[in-house]
mmCIF file of C-alpha atoms in Angstrom:
data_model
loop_
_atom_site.group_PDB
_atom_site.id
_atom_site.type_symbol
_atom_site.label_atom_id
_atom_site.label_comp_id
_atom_site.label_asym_id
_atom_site.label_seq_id
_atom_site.Cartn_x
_atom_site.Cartn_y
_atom_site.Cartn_z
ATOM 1 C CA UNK R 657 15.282 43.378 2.137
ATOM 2 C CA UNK R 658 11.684 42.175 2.160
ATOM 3 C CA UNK R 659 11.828 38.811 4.538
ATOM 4 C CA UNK R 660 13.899 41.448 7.139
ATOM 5 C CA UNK R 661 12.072 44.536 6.847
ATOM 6 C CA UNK R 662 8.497 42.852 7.268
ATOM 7 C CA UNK R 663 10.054 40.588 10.225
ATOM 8 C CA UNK R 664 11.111 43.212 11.911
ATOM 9 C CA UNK R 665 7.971 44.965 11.742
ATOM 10 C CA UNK R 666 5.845 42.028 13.174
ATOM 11 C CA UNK R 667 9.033 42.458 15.780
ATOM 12 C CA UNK R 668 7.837 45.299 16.653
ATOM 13 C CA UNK R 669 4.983 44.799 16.728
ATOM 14 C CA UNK R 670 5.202 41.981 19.593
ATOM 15 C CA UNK R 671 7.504 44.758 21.420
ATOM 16 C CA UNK R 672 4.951 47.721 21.389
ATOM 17 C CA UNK R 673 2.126 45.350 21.930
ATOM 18 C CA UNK R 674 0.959 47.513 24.872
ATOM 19 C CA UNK R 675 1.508 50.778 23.079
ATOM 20 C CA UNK R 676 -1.800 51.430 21.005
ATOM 21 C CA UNK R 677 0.239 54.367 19.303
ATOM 22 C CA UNK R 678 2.732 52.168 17.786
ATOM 23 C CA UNK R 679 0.870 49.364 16.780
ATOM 24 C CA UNK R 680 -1.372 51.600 14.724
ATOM 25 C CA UNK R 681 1.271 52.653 12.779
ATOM 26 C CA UNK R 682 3.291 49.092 12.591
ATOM 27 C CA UNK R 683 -0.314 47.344 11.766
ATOM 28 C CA UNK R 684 -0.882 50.109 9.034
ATOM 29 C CA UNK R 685 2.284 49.193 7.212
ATOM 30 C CA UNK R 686 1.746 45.438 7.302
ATOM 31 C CA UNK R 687 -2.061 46.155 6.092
ATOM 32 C CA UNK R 688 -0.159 48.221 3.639
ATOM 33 C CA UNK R 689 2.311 45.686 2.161
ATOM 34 C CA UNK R 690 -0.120 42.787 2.737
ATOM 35 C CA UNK R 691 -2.541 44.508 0.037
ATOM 36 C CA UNK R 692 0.163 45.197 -3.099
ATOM 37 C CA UNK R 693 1.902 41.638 -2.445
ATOM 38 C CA UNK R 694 -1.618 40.700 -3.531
ATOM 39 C CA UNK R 695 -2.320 43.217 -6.388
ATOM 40 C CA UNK R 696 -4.803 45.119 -4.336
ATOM 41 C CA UNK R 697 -4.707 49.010 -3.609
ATOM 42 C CA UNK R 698 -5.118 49.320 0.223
ATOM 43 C CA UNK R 699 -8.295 50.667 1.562
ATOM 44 C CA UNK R 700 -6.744 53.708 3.705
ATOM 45 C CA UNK R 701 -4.310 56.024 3.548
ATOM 46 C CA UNK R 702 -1.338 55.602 6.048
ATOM 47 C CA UNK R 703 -1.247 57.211 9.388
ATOM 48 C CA UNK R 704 1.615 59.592 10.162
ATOM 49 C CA UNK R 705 4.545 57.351 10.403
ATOM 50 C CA UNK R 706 6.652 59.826 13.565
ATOM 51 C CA UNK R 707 5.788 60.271 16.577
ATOM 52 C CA UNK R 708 5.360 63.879 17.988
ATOM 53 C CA UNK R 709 7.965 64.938 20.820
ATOM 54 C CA UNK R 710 5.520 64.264 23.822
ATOM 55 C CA UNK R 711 4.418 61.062 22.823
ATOM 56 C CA UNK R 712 8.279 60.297 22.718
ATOM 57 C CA UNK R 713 9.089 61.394 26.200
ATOM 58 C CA UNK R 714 5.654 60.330 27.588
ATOM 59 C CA UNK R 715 6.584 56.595 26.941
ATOM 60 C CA UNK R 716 10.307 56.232 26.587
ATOM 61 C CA UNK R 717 11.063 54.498 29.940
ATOM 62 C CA UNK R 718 8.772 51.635 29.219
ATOM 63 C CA UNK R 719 9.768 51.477 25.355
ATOM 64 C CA UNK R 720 13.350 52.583 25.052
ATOM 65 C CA UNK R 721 13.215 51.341 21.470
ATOM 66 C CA UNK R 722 11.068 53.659 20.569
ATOM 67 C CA UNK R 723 12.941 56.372 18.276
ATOM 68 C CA UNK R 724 14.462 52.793 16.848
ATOM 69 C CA UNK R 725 11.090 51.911 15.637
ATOM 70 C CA UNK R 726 10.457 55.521 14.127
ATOM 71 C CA UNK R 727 13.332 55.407 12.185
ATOM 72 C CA UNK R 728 12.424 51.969 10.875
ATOM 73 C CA UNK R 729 8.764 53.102 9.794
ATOM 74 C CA UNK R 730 9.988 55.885 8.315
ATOM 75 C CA UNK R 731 11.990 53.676 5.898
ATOM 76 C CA UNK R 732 8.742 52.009 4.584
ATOM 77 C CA UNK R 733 8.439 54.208 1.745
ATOM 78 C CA UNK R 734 12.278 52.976 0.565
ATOM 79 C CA UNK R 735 11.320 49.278 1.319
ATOM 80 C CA UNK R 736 7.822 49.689 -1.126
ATOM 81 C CA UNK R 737 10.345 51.355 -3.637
ATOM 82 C CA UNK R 738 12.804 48.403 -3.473
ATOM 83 C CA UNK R 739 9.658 45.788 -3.215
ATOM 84 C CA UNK R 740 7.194 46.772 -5.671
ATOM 85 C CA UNK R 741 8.851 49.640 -7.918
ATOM 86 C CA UNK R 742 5.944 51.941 -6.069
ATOM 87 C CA UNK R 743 7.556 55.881 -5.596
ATOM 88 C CA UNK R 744 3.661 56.756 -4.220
ATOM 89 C CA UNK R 745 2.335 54.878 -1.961
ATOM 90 C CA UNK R 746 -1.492 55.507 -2.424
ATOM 91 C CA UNK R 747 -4.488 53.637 -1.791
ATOM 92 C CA UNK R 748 -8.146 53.367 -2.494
ATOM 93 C CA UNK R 749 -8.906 56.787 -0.247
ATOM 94 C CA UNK R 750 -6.464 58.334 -2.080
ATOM 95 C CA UNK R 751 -7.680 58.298 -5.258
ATOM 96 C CA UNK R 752 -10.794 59.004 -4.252
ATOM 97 C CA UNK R 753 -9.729 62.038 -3.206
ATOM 98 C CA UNK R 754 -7.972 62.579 -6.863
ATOM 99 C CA UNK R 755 -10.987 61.891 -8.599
ATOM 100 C CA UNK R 756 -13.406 64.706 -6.307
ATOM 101 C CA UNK R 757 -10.337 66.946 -6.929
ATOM 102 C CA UNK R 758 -10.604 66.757 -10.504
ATOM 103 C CA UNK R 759 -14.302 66.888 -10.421
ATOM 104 C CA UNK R 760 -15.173 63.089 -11.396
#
C-alpha cells in the first residue's frame, strides 16, 4: 500500500498544483510520512484533512477531482496504521500540548 498511497499523493499533488488549499493538506501528509519513515515525530500537527462545502463548489470546475482527493486524504490515518503500526498520529506540537495539559 505504501509505494501507491504516497505516489498518488505526490499525484496529486502535481494535479492541485495551482490550488494552495490542497497542496497544504497533500504537502502536510508527505511532511507527515517523510518524518516516521525516518524515526522522527513531525514538527506540526496536521491540518484538517476535508474540505468545507464552499471551498468544494468554489473550485470544482477547474479541479473535478477534487472530492477524489478528499477521500484519499482522509484515508491517511489507515495508510499510517498499515505503515507504521501508528493508531495516533501525533507530533512534536502535540505533545507539547499533553505535557502543559498535565502541568509539566
Amino acid at each position: 500500500m505504501e509505494e501507491e498511497y504516497i505516489q498518488n499523493l505526490k499525484n496529486y499533488l502535481v494535479e492541485f498544483d495551482k490550488l494552495p488549499i490542497a497542496k497544504k493538506k497533500i504537502t502536510a501528509l508527505l511532511e507527515v510520512d517523510n518524518c516516521y519513515k525516518k524515526g522522527n515525530i513531525p514538527t506540526k500537527s496536521l491540518p484538517n484533512l476535508e474540505f468545507t462545502e464552499t471551498e468544494i463548489l468554489e473550485h470544482l470546475t477547474e479541479f473535478p477531482n477534487i472530492m477524489e482527493l478528499e477521500s484519499h486524504l482522509l484515508d491517511f490515518r489507515e495508510y499510517i496504521i498499515e505503515e507504521y503500526g501508528i493508531w495516533h498520529i501525533y507530533s512534536q506540537e502535540w505533545l507539547q500540548d499533553l505535557k502543559s495539559f498535565f502541568g509539566g
